[in-house]
PDB file of C-alpha atoms in Angstrom:
ATOM      1  CA  MET A   1      -0.035  -0.053   0.201  1.00  0.00           C
ATOM      2  CA  GLN A   2       1.577   3.500  -0.783  1.00  0.00           C
ATOM      3  CA  ALA A   3      -0.363   6.746   0.595  1.00  0.00           C
ATOM      4  CA  ARG A   4      -2.311   8.644  -1.893  1.00  0.00           C
ATOM      5  CA  MET A   5      -0.803  11.857  -0.457  1.00  0.00           C
ATOM      6  CA  ASN A   6       0.678  13.421   2.604  1.00  0.00           C
ATOM      7  CA  ASN A   7      -1.935  13.432   5.527  1.00  0.00           C
ATOM      8  CA  PRO A   8      -3.247  16.821   5.278  1.00  0.00           C
ATOM      9  CA  ALA A   9      -2.816  17.416   9.216  1.00  0.00           C
ATOM     10  CA  VAL A  10       0.708  17.063   8.773  1.00  0.00           C
ATOM     11  CA  ALA A  11       0.685  18.948   5.564  1.00  0.00           C
ATOM     12  CA  ALA A  12      -0.927  21.845   7.117  1.00  0.00           C
ATOM     13  CA  PRO A  13       0.619  22.974  10.623  1.00  0.00           C
ATOM     14  CA  GLU A  14      -2.660  25.267  11.397  1.00  0.00           C
ATOM     15  CA  THR A  15      -4.752  22.109  10.750  1.00  0.00           C
ATOM     16  CA  MET A  16      -2.437  19.683  13.383  1.00  0.00           C
ATOM     17  CA  LYS A  17      -2.753  22.537  15.647  1.00  0.00           C
ATOM     18  CA  ALA A  18      -6.233  22.732  15.432  1.00  0.00           C
ATOM     19  CA  LEU A  19      -6.534  18.934  15.616  1.00  0.00           C
ATOM     20  CA  MET A  20      -4.297  19.035  18.416  1.00  0.00           C
ATOM     21  CA  ALA A  21      -6.176  21.385  20.169  1.00  0.00           C
ATOM     22  CA  LEU A  22      -9.455  19.551  19.942  1.00  0.00           C
ATOM     23  CA  SER A  23      -8.049  16.695  21.410  1.00  0.00           C
ATOM     24  CA  LYS A  24      -6.433  18.360  24.364  1.00  0.00           C
ATOM     25  CA  SER A  25     -10.080  20.073  25.009  1.00  0.00           C
ATOM     26  CA  ALA A  26     -11.328  16.758  26.140  1.00  0.00           C
ATOM     27  CA  ARG A  27      -8.725  15.924  28.747  1.00  0.00           C
ATOM     28  CA  GLY A  28      -9.036  16.646  32.344  1.00  0.00           C
ATOM     29  CA  ARG A  29     -12.734  16.287  32.190  1.00  0.00           C
ATOM     30  CA  GLY A  30     -13.215  13.199  34.004  1.00  0.00           C
ATOM     31  CA  LEU A  31     -12.911  10.717  31.221  1.00  0.00           C
ATOM     32  CA  ALA A  32     -10.062   8.117  31.942  1.00  0.00           C
ATOM     33  CA  GLU A  33      -7.182   7.926  29.570  1.00  0.00           C
ATOM     34  CA  ARG A  34      -7.385   4.398  29.227  1.00  0.00           C
ATOM     35  CA  THR A  35     -11.349   4.793  28.108  1.00  0.00           C
ATOM     36  CA  ALA A  36     -10.436   7.442  25.562  1.00  0.00           C
ATOM     37  CA  LEU A  37      -7.867   5.358  23.889  1.00  0.00           C
ATOM     38  CA  LEU A  38      -9.864   2.173  24.146  1.00  0.00           C
ATOM     39  CA  VAL A  39     -12.514   4.296  22.216  1.00  0.00           C
ATOM     40  CA  HIS A  40     -10.070   5.362  19.843  1.00  0.00           C
ATOM     41  CA  LEU A  41      -9.043   1.733  19.346  1.00  0.00           C
ATOM     42  CA  ARG A  42     -12.612   0.600  18.892  1.00  0.00           C
ATOM     43  CA  VAL A  43     -13.745   3.458  16.307  1.00  0.00           C
ATOM     44  CA  SER A  44     -10.604   2.917  14.380  1.00  0.00           C
ATOM     45  CA  GLN A  45     -11.452  -0.782  13.633  1.00  0.00           C
ATOM     46  CA  VAL A  46     -15.097   0.125  12.871  1.00  0.00           C
ATOM     47  CA  ASN A  47     -13.466   2.562  10.262  1.00  0.00           C
ATOM     48  CA  GLY A  48     -10.885   0.281   8.825  1.00  0.00           C
ATOM     49  CA  CYS A  49      -7.924   2.775   9.681  1.00  0.00           C
ATOM     50  CA  SER A  50      -4.919   0.890  10.124  1.00  0.00           C
ATOM     51  CA  VAL A  51      -2.893   3.452  10.999  1.00  0.00           C
ATOM     52  CA  CYS A  52      -4.771   4.529  13.901  1.00  0.00           C
ATOM     53  CA  VAL A  53      -5.683   0.854  15.053  1.00  0.00           C
ATOM     54  CA  ASP A  54      -1.669   0.216  15.168  1.00  0.00           C
ATOM     55  CA  MET A  55      -1.174   3.090  16.835  1.00  0.00           C
ATOM     56  CA  HIS A  56      -3.763   3.017  19.375  1.00  0.00           C
ATOM     57  CA  ALA A  57      -3.123  -0.288  20.239  1.00  0.00           C
ATOM     58  CA  ARG A  58       0.739   0.466  20.703  1.00  0.00           C
ATOM     59  CA  GLU A  59      -0.628   3.280  23.187  1.00  0.00           C
ATOM     60  CA  LEU A  60      -2.484   1.210  25.004  1.00  0.00           C
ATOM     61  CA  ARG A  61       0.341  -1.061  25.339  1.00  0.00           C
ATOM     62  CA  GLU A  62       2.434   1.290  26.334  1.00  0.00           C
ATOM     63  CA  ARG A  63       0.173   2.147  29.216  1.00  0.00           C
ATOM     64  CA  GLY A  64      -0.066  -1.105  30.378  1.00  0.00           C
ATOM     65  CA  GLU A  65      -3.259  -2.598  28.671  1.00  0.00           C
ATOM     66  CA  THR A  66      -3.534  -6.614  28.766  1.00  0.00           C
ATOM     67  CA  ASP A  67      -3.416  -8.365  25.483  1.00  0.00           C
ATOM     68  CA  GLU A  68      -6.543  -9.988  26.656  1.00  0.00           C
ATOM     69  CA  ARG A  69      -8.400  -6.909  26.252  1.00  0.00           C
ATOM     70  CA  LEU A  70      -6.492  -5.376  23.455  1.00  0.00           C
ATOM     71  CA  PHE A  71      -7.472  -8.800  21.582  1.00  0.00           C
ATOM     72  CA  ALA A  72     -11.204  -8.317  22.756  1.00  0.00           C
ATOM     73  CA  VAL A  73     -11.693  -4.690  21.816  1.00  0.00           C
ATOM     74  CA  GLY A  74     -13.670  -5.613  18.513  1.00  0.00           C
ATOM     75  CA  ALA A  75     -15.756  -7.973  20.829  1.00  0.00           C
ATOM     76  CA  TRP A  76     -16.214  -5.944  23.518  1.00  0.00           C
ATOM     77  CA  ARG A  77     -19.924  -6.787  24.315  1.00  0.00           C
ATOM     78  CA  ASP A  78     -19.063 -10.767  24.545  1.00  0.00           C
ATOM     79  CA  ALA A  79     -15.513 -10.318  26.338  1.00  0.00           C
ATOM     80  CA  PRO A  80     -15.602 -10.281  30.090  1.00  0.00           C
ATOM     81  CA  TRP A  81     -12.641  -7.884  30.419  1.00  0.00           C
ATOM     82  CA  PHE A  82     -14.582  -4.703  30.179  1.00  0.00           C
ATOM     83  CA  ASP A  83     -16.306  -2.896  33.088  1.00  0.00           C
ATOM     84  CA  ASP A  84     -20.210  -1.317  32.825  1.00  0.00           C
ATOM     85  CA  ALA A  85     -18.496   2.071  32.086  1.00  0.00           C
ATOM     86  CA  GLU A  86     -16.173   1.305  29.535  1.00  0.00           C
ATOM     87  CA  ARG A  87     -19.026  -0.812  27.781  1.00  0.00           C
ATOM     88  CA  ALA A  88     -21.215   2.197  28.053  1.00  0.00           C
ATOM     89  CA  ALA A  89     -18.541   4.223  26.178  1.00  0.00           C
ATOM     90  CA  LEU A  90     -17.731   1.846  23.556  1.00  0.00           C
ATOM     91  CA  ALA A  91     -21.682   1.561  22.805  1.00  0.00           C
ATOM     92  CA  LEU A  92     -21.627   5.099  22.425  1.00  0.00           C
ATOM     93  CA  ALA A  93     -18.530   5.333  20.201  1.00  0.00           C
ATOM     94  CA  GLU A  94     -19.743   2.699  17.925  1.00  0.00           C
ATOM     95  CA  ALA A  95     -23.204   4.586  17.733  1.00  0.00           C
ATOM     96  CA  VAL A  96     -21.835   7.752  17.013  1.00  0.00           C
ATOM     97  CA  THR A  97     -19.146   6.549  14.107  1.00  0.00           C
ATOM     98  CA  ARG A  98     -22.274   4.540  12.582  1.00  0.00           C
ATOM     99  CA  ILE A  99     -24.550   7.913  12.586  1.00  0.00           C
ATOM    100  CA  ALA A 100     -25.765   7.271   9.112  1.00  0.00           C
ATOM    101  CA  ASP A 101     -26.772   3.658   9.727  1.00  0.00           C
ATOM    102  CA  SER A 102     -29.999   3.944  11.547  1.00  0.00           C
ATOM    103  CA  ALA A 103     -32.735   6.692  11.971  1.00  0.00           C
ATOM    104  CA  ASP A 104     -32.013   6.863  15.545  1.00  0.00           C
ATOM    105  CA  PRO A 105     -28.446   6.391  15.712  1.00  0.00           C
ATOM    106  CA  VAL A 106     -27.835   6.948  19.187  1.00  0.00           C
ATOM    107  CA  ALA A 107     -30.520   5.650  20.876  1.00  0.00           C
ATOM    108  CA  ASP A 108     -31.969   6.763  24.410  1.00  0.00           C
ATOM    109  CA  GLU A 109     -31.040   3.409  25.599  1.00  0.00           C
ATOM    110  CA  ILE A 110     -27.496   3.811  24.743  1.00  0.00           C
ATOM    111  CA  TRP A 111     -27.239   7.577  25.854  1.00  0.00           C
ATOM    112  CA  GLU A 112     -29.058   7.018  29.155  1.00  0.00           C
ATOM    113  CA  GLU A 113     -26.361   3.986  29.992  1.00  0.00           C
ATOM    114  CA  ALA A 114     -23.367   5.902  28.839  1.00  0.00           C
ATOM    115  CA  ALA A 115     -25.137   8.960  30.940  1.00  0.00           C
ATOM    116  CA  ARG A 116     -25.454   6.759  33.870  1.00  0.00           C
ATOM    117  CA  HIS A 117     -21.664   6.050  34.213  1.00  0.00           C
ATOM    118  CA  TYR A 118     -20.223   9.773  33.241  1.00  0.00           C
ATOM    119  CA  ASP A 119     -21.174  12.886  34.179  1.00  0.00           C
ATOM    120  CA  GLU A 120     -21.901  15.723  31.979  1.00  0.00           C
ATOM    121  CA  GLN A 121     -18.029  17.185  31.460  1.00  0.00           C
ATOM    122  CA  ALA A 122     -17.075  13.580  31.154  1.00  0.00           C
ATOM    123  CA  LEU A 123     -20.043  12.673  28.540  1.00  0.00           C
ATOM    124  CA  GLY A 124     -18.715  15.824  26.805  1.00  0.00           C
ATOM    125  CA  ALA A 125     -15.143  14.717  26.924  1.00  0.00           C
ATOM    126  CA  LEU A 126     -16.324  11.271  25.599  1.00  0.00           C
ATOM    127  CA  LEU A 127     -18.080  12.923  22.497  1.00  0.00           C
ATOM    128  CA  VAL A 128     -15.260  14.947  21.261  1.00  0.00           C
ATOM    129  CA  GLU A 129     -12.715  11.872  21.777  1.00  0.00           C
ATOM    130  CA  ILE A 130     -15.166  10.195  19.605  1.00  0.00           C
ATOM    131  CA  GLY A 131     -15.276  13.163  16.966  1.00  0.00           C
ATOM    132  CA  ALA A 132     -11.721  13.924  17.141  1.00  0.00           C
ATOM    133  CA  ILE A 133     -10.801  10.527  16.217  1.00  0.00           C
ATOM    134  CA  ASN A 134     -13.257   9.942  13.424  1.00  0.00           C
ATOM    135  CA  ILE A 135     -11.407  12.875  11.793  1.00  0.00           C
ATOM    136  CA  TRP A 136      -8.236  11.325  12.079  1.00  0.00           C
ATOM    137  CA  ASN A 137      -9.813   8.120  10.492  1.00  0.00           C
ATOM    138  CA  ARG A 138     -11.292   9.795   7.641  1.00  0.00           C
ATOM    139  CA  LEU A 139      -7.994  11.627   6.926  1.00  0.00           C
ATOM    140  CA  ASN A 140      -6.034   8.539   7.155  1.00  0.00           C
ATOM    141  CA  VAL A 141      -8.480   6.388   5.227  1.00  0.00           C
ATOM    142  CA  ALA A 142      -9.060   8.772   2.406  1.00  0.00           C
ATOM    143  CA  THR A 143      -5.637   9.228   1.761  1.00  0.00           C
ATOM    144  CA  ARG A 144      -4.597   5.699   2.318  1.00  0.00           C
ATOM    145  CA  GLN A 145      -1.961   5.958   5.067  1.00  0.00           C
ATOM    146  CA  VAL A 146       0.203   3.247   5.596  1.00  0.00           C
ATOM    147  CA  ALA A 147       0.205   1.516   9.211  1.00  0.00           C
ATOM    148  CA  GLY A 148       3.651   1.780  10.851  1.00  0.00           C
ATOM    149  CA  ALA A 149       4.887   4.631   8.677  1.00  0.00           C
ATOM    150  CA  TRP A 150       4.621   6.929  11.611  1.00  0.00           C
ATOM    151  CA  THR A 151       6.519   4.584  14.044  1.00  0.00           C
ATOM    152  CA  ALA A 152       9.620   3.811  11.418  1.00  0.00           C
ATOM    153  CA  ALA A 153       9.498   7.859  10.722  1.00  0.00           C
ATOM    154  CA  ALA A 154       9.775   8.298  14.342  1.00  0.00           C
ATOM    155  CA  ALA A 155      13.076   5.752  14.802  1.00  0.00           C
TER     156      ALA A 155
END
């Protein structure tokens, strides 16, 4: 696979700055970093973004995430390694990511379960994290960015 072009956020410093500011705005609002990274990984799986799947799996592993949980993120509903709050975050992430797939993409049941585990600040942070990773996924997938290329460039 070869990239069609440089990632637009990398090619345009003002875009990178804006996307980094968006992500930073979600931090410190009551959402655990581990949950945010699990959401990044799952949304990237749904969107088929190999760059982000690779990146976020590595980040999670660096932060001590277990192989069992990493391998089971795609099957979080059936795997015993996720708590109820993480499940609520993953369900909301999938619903928001697949927004065009249903007339009621974020059903009340999904929203209420997330709201049961996260206060308004943390829920807002979760939504920003979901939106931000969807932006990155779309930029990477559209331009066919190559998984692992960023790690090779950093070495």
